[in-house]
Coordinates of C-alpha atoms and ligand atoms in Angstrom, one line a residue:
X1334 CA -30.7 51.8 75.0
X1335 CA -32.2 48.9 77.1
X1336 CA -30.0 45.9 77.6
X1337 CA -31.2 42.8 75.4
X1338 CA -32.7 40.2 77.5
X1339 CA -30.6 37.1 77.9
X1340 CA -32.4 33.9 76.7
X1341 CA -32.0 30.6 78.5
X1342 CA -30.4 28.2 75.9
X1343 CA -33.8 25.9 76.0
X1344 CA -35.8 29.3 75.1
X1345 CA -33.5 30.2 72.2
X1346 CA -33.8 26.4 71.0
X1347 CA -37.7 26.8 71.4
X1348 CA -37.7 29.9 69.1
X1349 CA -35.4 28.1 66.6
X1350 CA -37.5 24.9 66.5
X1351 CA -40.7 27.0 65.9
X1352 CA -39.4 28.7 63.0
X1353 CA -40.9 27.3 59.8
X1354 CA -39.0 25.8 57.2
X1355 CA -40.0 25.1 53.7
X1356 CA -38.8 21.9 52.4
X1357 CA -38.7 20.9 48.8
X1358 CA -37.3 18.0 47.0
X1359 CA -35.4 17.3 44.0
X1360 CA -34.8 13.8 42.2
X1361 CA -31.0 12.9 41.9
X1362 CA -29.3 10.0 40.2
X1363 CA -28.1 7.4 42.9
X1364 CA -24.6 8.3 42.0
X1365 CA -24.9 12.0 43.1
X1366 CA -27.0 11.3 46.2
X1367 CA -24.3 10.6 48.6
X1368 CA -25.0 12.5 52.0
X1369 CA -28.2 13.9 50.8
X1370 CA -31.5 13.4 52.8
X1371 CA -34.4 11.4 51.6
X1372 CA -37.4 13.3 50.6
X1373 CA -39.8 10.5 51.2
X1374 CA -40.2 7.0 52.7
X1375 CA -38.9 4.1 50.7
X1376 CA -40.6 0.9 50.5
X1377 CA -39.1 -2.3 49.0
X1378 CA -40.5 -2.7 45.4
X1379 CA -40.2 -6.5 45.6
X1380 CA -39.3 -9.4 47.9
X1381 CA -35.6 -9.5 48.9
X1382 CA -34.2 -12.1 48.1
X1383 CA -36.1 -12.3 44.8
X1384 CA -36.1 -16.1 44.8
X1385 CA -34.8 -19.0 46.9
X1386 CA -31.1 -19.1 46.3
X1387 CA -28.1 -20.8 47.6
X1388 CA -26.0 -19.2 50.4
X1389 CA -22.9 -21.3 49.6
X1390 CA -21.1 -23.0 46.9
X1391 CA -22.3 -26.8 47.1
X1392 CA -24.9 -29.2 46.2
X1393 CA -28.6 -28.7 46.1
X1394 CA -30.5 -31.8 47.2
X1395 CA -33.5 -33.0 49.4
X1396 CA -33.1 -32.7 53.2
X1397 CA -34.7 -36.0 54.1
X1398 CA -32.7 -37.8 51.3
X1399 CA -30.1 -40.0 53.0
X1400 CA -29.0 -41.7 49.9
X1401 CA -25.3 -43.0 50.2
X1402 CA -24.3 -40.9 47.0
X1403 CA -26.2 -38.4 44.8
X1404 CA -25.9 -38.2 41.1
X1405 CA -25.0 -34.5 39.9
X1406 CA -27.6 -33.7 37.1
X1407 CA -26.5 -30.2 36.3
X1408 CA -24.3 -27.2 37.4
X1409 CA -26.2 -24.0 38.3
X1410 CA -24.3 -20.8 38.1
X1411 CA -25.5 -17.5 39.7
X1412 CA -27.6 -15.7 37.0
X1413 CA -28.7 -18.9 35.2
X1414 CA -32.0 -20.4 36.2
X1415 CA -32.0 -24.4 36.9
X1416 CA -33.5 -26.5 34.2
X1417 CA -34.1 -29.9 36.1
X1418 CA -36.1 -30.9 39.2
X1419 CA -34.3 -32.8 42.0
X1420 CA -35.7 -35.9 43.2
X1421 CA -34.2 -38.5 45.7
X1422 CA -30.7 -39.6 44.8
X1423 CA -30.1 -36.6 42.7
X1424 CA -28.3 -33.3 43.4
X1425 CA -27.1 -30.3 41.3
X1426 CA -23.8 -28.5 41.8
X1427 CA -24.9 -25.0 42.8
X1428 CA -23.0 -21.7 43.3
X1429 CA -23.6 -19.0 45.9
X1430 CA -26.4 -16.7 44.6
X1431 CA -27.7 -19.2 42.2
X1432 CA -31.4 -20.0 42.1
X1433 CA -32.4 -23.2 44.0
X1434 CA -33.8 -26.0 41.7
X1435 CA -37.4 -27.3 41.9
X1436 CA -37.6 -30.1 44.6
X1437 CA -34.4 -29.2 46.4
X1438 CA -34.8 -27.6 50.1
X1439 CA -31.1 -27.8 51.2
X1440 CA -27.5 -27.1 50.1
X1441 CA -24.7 -29.0 51.3
X1442 CA -21.4 -27.0 51.5
X1443 CA -18.9 -28.1 49.1
X1444 CA -16.3 -28.5 51.8
X1445 CA -18.5 -31.3 53.2
X1446 CA -18.6 -33.3 50.1
X1447 CA -16.6 -35.1 47.6
X1448 CA -17.2 -35.6 43.9
X1449 CA -16.0 -38.1 41.5
X1450 CA -17.4 -39.3 38.1
X1451 CA -20.6 -37.2 38.4
X1452 CA -21.4 -38.6 41.7
X1453 CA -21.4 -36.6 45.1
X1454 CA -20.9 -38.1 48.6
X1455 CA -21.5 -36.4 51.8
X1456 CA -18.3 -36.8 53.8
X1457 CA -19.2 -34.4 56.7
X1458 CA -22.5 -33.4 58.3
X1459 CA -23.8 -30.1 57.4
X1460 CA -26.5 -29.1 59.7
X1461 CA -27.5 -25.8 58.0
X1462 CA -29.8 -25.5 55.1
X1463 CA -27.7 -22.8 53.4
X1464 CA -30.6 -21.2 51.5
X1465 CA -31.6 -17.7 51.6
X1466 CA -35.4 -17.9 51.2
X1467 CA -37.3 -15.6 49.0
X1468 CA -38.5 -12.5 50.9
X1469 CA -36.6 -13.5 54.2
X1470 CA -34.9 -10.0 54.3
X1471 CA -37.7 -7.9 53.0
X1472 CA -41.3 -8.3 51.6
X1473 CA -42.6 -6.3 48.7
X1474 CA -43.9 -3.1 50.2
X1475 CA -42.1 -3.4 53.4
X1476 CA -40.7 0.0 54.8
X1477 CA -36.9 0.2 54.1
X1478 CA -36.0 3.8 54.7
X1479 CA -37.7 6.9 56.0
X1480 CA -37.9 10.6 54.9
X1481 CA -35.0 12.4 56.4
X1482 CA -32.6 9.5 56.3
X1483 CA -29.0 10.5 55.3
X1484 CA -27.8 8.5 52.2
X1485 CA -24.7 7.1 53.6
X1486 CA -22.7 4.4 51.7
X1487 CA -24.7 1.4 53.2
X1488 CA -28.1 3.0 52.3
X1489 CA -26.8 3.9 48.9
X1490 CA -26.0 0.0 48.5
X1491 CA -29.4 -1.0 49.8
X1492 CA -31.3 1.5 47.3
X1493 CA -29.1 0.2 44.2
X1494 CA -30.0 -3.5 45.4
X1495 CA -33.6 -2.5 45.1
X1496 CA -33.1 -1.2 41.6
X1497 CA -33.5 2.4 42.2
X1498 CA -31.4 4.5 39.8
X1499 CA -32.5 7.8 41.1
X1500 CA -34.0 8.9 44.4
X1501 CA -36.2 11.9 45.7
X1502 CA -33.7 13.9 47.9
X1503 CA -34.4 17.2 49.9
X1504 CA -33.3 20.0 48.1
X1505 CA -30.1 21.5 49.7
X1506 CA -30.8 24.9 51.4
X1507 CA -28.4 27.6 50.0
X1508 CA -26.8 29.4 52.9
X1509 CA -24.9 32.7 52.3
X1510 CA -21.9 33.6 54.5
X1511 CA -20.7 37.0 55.2
X1512 CA -17.7 37.6 57.6
X1513 CA -17.6 41.1 59.0
X1514 CA -14.5 42.7 60.3
X1515 CA -12.2 45.4 58.8
X1516 CA -9.2 43.3 60.2
X1517 CA -10.0 40.3 58.0
X1518 CA -7.9 39.1 55.2
X1519 CA -8.4 35.8 53.1
X1520 CA -5.9 33.1 53.7
X1521 CA -3.2 33.3 51.0
X1522 CA -3.1 37.2 51.0
X1523 CA -0.4 38.9 52.9
X1524 CA -1.2 40.3 56.5
X1525 CA -0.9 43.9 57.2
X1526 CA -0.2 45.1 60.8
X1527 CA -3.3 44.4 63.0
X1528 CA -4.9 42.1 60.4
X1529 CA -5.9 38.5 60.9
X1530 CA -6.9 35.6 58.5
X1531 CA -10.7 35.1 58.1
X1532 CA -11.3 31.6 59.4
X1533 CA -14.9 31.8 60.0
X1534 CA -15.7 31.9 56.2
X1535 CA -13.9 28.6 56.0
X1536 CA -15.3 26.8 59.1
X1537 CA -18.8 27.8 58.1
X1538 CA -18.3 26.4 54.6
X1539 CA -17.1 23.2 56.0
X1540 CA -19.8 22.8 58.7
X1541 CA -22.6 23.7 56.1
X1542 CA -21.1 21.0 53.7
X1543 CA -21.0 18.5 56.5
X1544 CA -24.7 18.9 57.2
X1545 CA -25.8 18.8 53.5
X1546 CA -26.3 22.6 52.6
X1547 CA -24.7 24.6 49.9
X1548 CA -22.5 27.6 51.1
X1549 CA -22.4 30.7 49.1
X1550 CA -19.3 32.7 50.2
X1551 CA -19.7 36.4 50.1
X1552 CA -16.5 37.1 51.7
X1553 CA -15.2 39.6 54.2
X1554 CA -16.9 42.9 54.6
X1555 CA -15.6 45.9 56.4
X1556 CA -17.2 47.3 59.7
X1557 CA -19.4 49.8 58.2
X1558 CA -23.2 50.0 58.7
X1559 CA -24.2 50.7 55.1
X1560 CA -21.8 48.2 53.6
X1561 CA -23.0 45.5 55.9
X1562 CA -26.7 46.3 55.3
X1563 CA -25.9 46.1 51.5
X1564 CA -24.2 42.9 51.9
X1565 CA -27.1 41.4 54.0
X1566 CA -29.4 42.4 51.1
X1567 CA -27.2 40.7 48.6
X1568 CA -26.8 37.5 50.7
X1569 CA -30.6 37.3 51.0
X1570 CA -30.9 37.5 47.2
X1571 CA -28.8 34.6 46.9
X1572 CA -29.4 32.3 49.8
X1573 CA -32.3 30.7 51.6
X1574 CA -30.6 31.6 54.7
X1575 CA -27.9 33.8 55.8
X1576 CA -25.2 33.6 58.3
X1577 CA -22.9 36.4 59.4
X1578 CA -20.0 36.5 61.7
X1579 CA -18.6 39.3 63.8
X1580 CA -20.0 42.6 64.7
X1581 CA -22.7 41.5 67.0
X1582 CA -21.1 42.6 70.4
X1583 CA -21.1 46.0 72.0
X1584 CA -18.0 47.5 70.3
X1585 CA -18.0 50.9 68.6
X1586 CA -17.8 49.1 65.1
X1587 CA -20.4 46.3 65.7
X1588 CA -23.1 47.2 63.2
X1589 CA -24.7 43.9 62.3
X1590 CA -28.0 44.0 64.3
X1591 CA -28.7 47.5 63.0
X1592 CA -27.7 46.5 59.5
X1593 CA -30.1 43.5 59.7
X1594 CA -32.9 45.9 60.6
X1595 CA -32.0 48.3 57.8
X1596 CA -32.1 45.3 55.3
X1597 CA -35.6 44.6 56.5
X1598 CA -35.0 41.6 59.0
X1599 CA -36.9 41.2 62.2
X1600 CA -34.9 40.3 65.2
X1601 CA -36.1 37.5 67.4
X1602 CA -33.3 37.4 70.0
X1603 CA -29.9 38.9 70.4
X1604 CA -28.4 37.3 73.4
X1605 CA -28.3 33.6 74.8
X1606 CA -27.0 32.6 78.3
X1607 CA -24.3 30.5 76.5
X1608 CA -20.6 30.5 76.7
X1609 CA -19.0 30.9 74.1
X1610 CA -21.5 32.8 71.9
X1611 CA -23.6 35.0 74.1
X1612 CA -24.4 37.9 71.7
X1613 CA -25.8 35.5 69.1
X1614 CA -28.5 37.2 66.9
X1615 CA -31.4 35.3 65.3
X1616 CA -33.4 37.2 62.8
X1617 CA -35.5 36.5 59.7
X1618 CA -36.8 38.3 56.6
X1619 CA -39.9 36.5 55.3
X1620 CA -39.2 32.7 55.3
X1621 CA -35.5 33.4 55.4
X1622 CA -33.4 32.7 58.4
X1623 CA -30.6 35.1 59.3
X1624 CA -28.1 34.6 62.0
X1625 CA -25.3 36.9 63.5
X1626 CA -22.7 35.1 65.2
X1627 CA -20.0 36.4 67.5
X1628 CA -16.9 36.6 65.5
X1629 CA -14.4 34.6 67.8
X1630 CA -13.8 31.5 65.9
X1631 CA -14.9 29.1 68.6
X1632 CA -18.1 31.1 69.1
X1633 CA -19.0 30.8 65.6
X1634 CA -18.3 27.1 65.4
X1635 CA -20.1 26.2 68.6
X1636 CA -23.1 28.3 67.9
X1637 CA -23.4 26.9 64.5
X1638 CA -23.1 23.4 65.9
X1639 CA -25.6 23.8 68.7
X1640 CA -28.3 26.2 67.3
X1641 CA -28.0 26.5 63.5
X1642 CA -27.3 22.9 62.5
X1643 CA -30.6 21.5 63.9
X1644 CA -32.5 24.1 62.1
X1645 CA -30.9 23.4 58.7
X1646 CA -31.2 19.6 59.1
X1647 CA -34.9 20.2 59.9
X1648 CA -35.1 22.0 56.6
X1649 CA -33.7 18.9 55.1
X1650 CA -36.4 16.8 56.9
X1651 CA -33.9 15.4 59.3
X1652 CA -34.6 15.5 63.1
X1653 CA -31.1 15.9 64.3
X1654 CA -30.2 14.3 67.7
X1655 CA -26.4 14.9 68.4
X1656 CA -24.6 11.8 69.6
X1657 CA -24.2 12.1 73.3
X1658 CA -22.3 9.5 75.3
X1659 CA -21.5 9.0 79.0
X1660 CA -17.8 9.4 80.0
X1661 CA -15.6 9.4 83.0
X1662 CA -14.1 12.9 83.6
X1663 CA -11.1 12.0 85.5
X1664 CA -9.9 15.5 86.3
X1665 CA -12.4 17.9 87.6
X1666 CA -13.4 21.3 86.5
X1667 CA -14.3 24.6 88.3
X1668 CA -15.4 28.0 87.0
X1669 CA -16.1 31.2 88.8
X1670 CA -19.3 32.3 87.2
X1671 CA -21.9 29.9 86.2
X1672 CA -24.9 31.9 84.9
X1673 CA -24.4 30.6 81.3
X1674 CA -24.5 27.1 79.9
X1675 CA -21.0 26.4 78.8
X1676 CA -19.5 24.3 76.0
X1677 CA -15.9 23.1 76.5
X1678 CA -13.7 21.5 73.9
X1679 CA -13.2 17.9 74.9
X1680 CA -11.5 14.7 74.0
X1681 CA -13.2 11.5 74.4
X1682 CA -11.4 8.1 74.0
X1683 CA -12.5 4.8 75.4
X1684 CA -15.1 5.8 78.0
X1685 CA -13.2 8.6 79.2
X1686 CA -13.3 12.4 78.6
X1687 CA -10.7 15.1 79.0
X1688 CA -11.4 18.8 78.9
X1689 CA -8.6 20.2 76.7
X1690 CA -6.6 23.3 77.9
X1691 CA -8.8 26.2 76.7
X1692 CA -8.0 29.9 76.7
X1693 CA -11.5 31.0 75.7
X1694 CA -13.5 31.6 72.3
X1695 CA -10.5 32.6 70.4
X1696 CA -8.6 29.3 71.2
X1697 CA -9.2 27.6 67.8
X1698 CA -6.3 25.2 68.4
X1699 CA -8.1 23.8 71.4
X1700 CA -11.1 23.2 69.2
X1701 CA -9.1 21.5 66.5
X1702 CA -7.9 19.0 68.9
X1703 CA -11.4 18.3 70.2
X1704 CA -13.7 15.5 69.1
X1705 CA -16.6 16.3 71.5
X1706 CA -18.0 19.3 73.5
X1707 CA -18.6 19.0 77.2
X1708 CA -21.7 20.9 78.3
X1709 CA -21.9 22.5 81.8
X1710 CA -25.3 23.5 82.5
X1711 CA -26.1 27.0 83.7
X1712 CA -25.9 27.2 87.4
X1713 CA -23.4 24.5 87.7
X1714 CA -20.0 25.9 89.0
X1715 CA -17.9 22.7 89.3
X1716 CA -17.7 19.0 88.1
X1717 CA -15.7 16.8 90.8
X1718 CA -13.0 14.7 89.6
X1719 CA -14.2 11.2 88.9
X1720 CA -17.7 12.2 87.7
X1721 CA -19.7 10.6 84.9
X1722 CA -20.4 13.4 82.4
X1723 CA -22.1 13.5 79.1
X1724 CA -20.1 14.4 75.9
X1725 CA -21.5 15.6 72.7
X1726 CA -19.6 14.4 69.8
X1727 CA -18.7 16.7 67.0
Ligands
AMP2112 P1 -16.3 40.5 66.8 O1 -17.5 39.5 67.1 O2 -16.4 41.2 65.5 O3 -16.3 41.4 68.0 O4 -14.9 39.7 66.7 C1 -14.4 39.0 67.9 C2 -13.2 38.5 67.7 O5 -13.1 37.6 66.6 C3 -12.1 39.5 67.2 O6 -10.9 39.2 67.8 C4 -12.0 39.4 65.7 O7 -10.8 39.8 65.2 C5 -12.3 37.9 65.5 N1 -13.0 37.5 64.3 C6 -14.0 38.1 63.9 N2 -14.3 37.5 62.8 C7 -13.4 36.6 62.4 C8 -13.2 35.7 61.3 N3 -14.1 35.7 60.2 N4 -12.1 34.9 61.4 C9 -11.5 34.8 62.4 N5 -11.5 35.6 63.4 C10 -12.5 36.6 63.5
MG2113 MG1 -15.5 42.6 64.6

């Protein structure tokens, strides 16, 4: 058997970026759209503000009018249109958000006035006009949001303010998860000798939900070629994509690549020059993407984060760019071998990064304390103390 070629990280990314994804959309009520991705651009249906309105509680009057006092002709509440026109010597008591009366072009803040017996006097200069002009925020037809934007709270507020009761969102890809390993037991069950809890099902569910996909958990599968192939076939019936963990290395019971072939998948690569996660498999069957991740929990997590998440987000119409920030690495770093790109769990705080004590790809506790990954490029053996580095936020 010939050894699998080891792809540079950029080459693996290129193959994944070229994998075609078939986006489709579904209309969702705004109340159910949180964290989904817009399926089309949104333009403003009207001007915002919709009419000239007061930005303050105060008195609407004419800016050139320097009468010693002003007769108050009406009170204008938000939601009730004014009924009279302002002329010199007159004003209207007006509330924040209320429609500006005809003739007025300024609102004097209540704090700068006093009123007695239906007459208002300006007691302190108020240099501002305190008017929000029709269309000053948005014009009808102006672009507001783009396809692929995530519907976070502020965007949901924006859409509601424009009157959208429902929005076109990208359909969430359904992603089946299979964890392979005869040693795996679901959390909650008693552990027999040599057994461990299946954490990858749970990390993958959480990561999939985080990036707007719908996980389908197929659970733990024993290390057995036929059983694994059947599980893959079942996963491909249920999901748009499939992620397996474990069973991709060179062990006697690592059946996943073979089982993928048996289930009709085409393998695109089986090895990336990355640490952790070298024996990562990317395959497909028709339009369905299939991943086999090494079972060590940090490998599964990092490979999802770096390679799978961008593909799934592209499916959702979102061009993912991880947040990367420069940071001062006070303590240096050195490694013996440098042929792979290394991702280390790191903690970023106030411009400084710390590489967390890390025992390797099984060390979930290090990952659980990290808020970022530090990428050490292939070929680089050390980072001198006091260097500026880039950290990639999780
Ligand atoms: P494998 O990739 O199957 O060779 O597994 C590598 C290591 O990861 C072994 O120590 C496994 O016991 C462990 N492992 C595999 N799958 C999981 C899982 N789902 N959750 C936690 N650890 C796992
Ligand atoms: Mg295994």
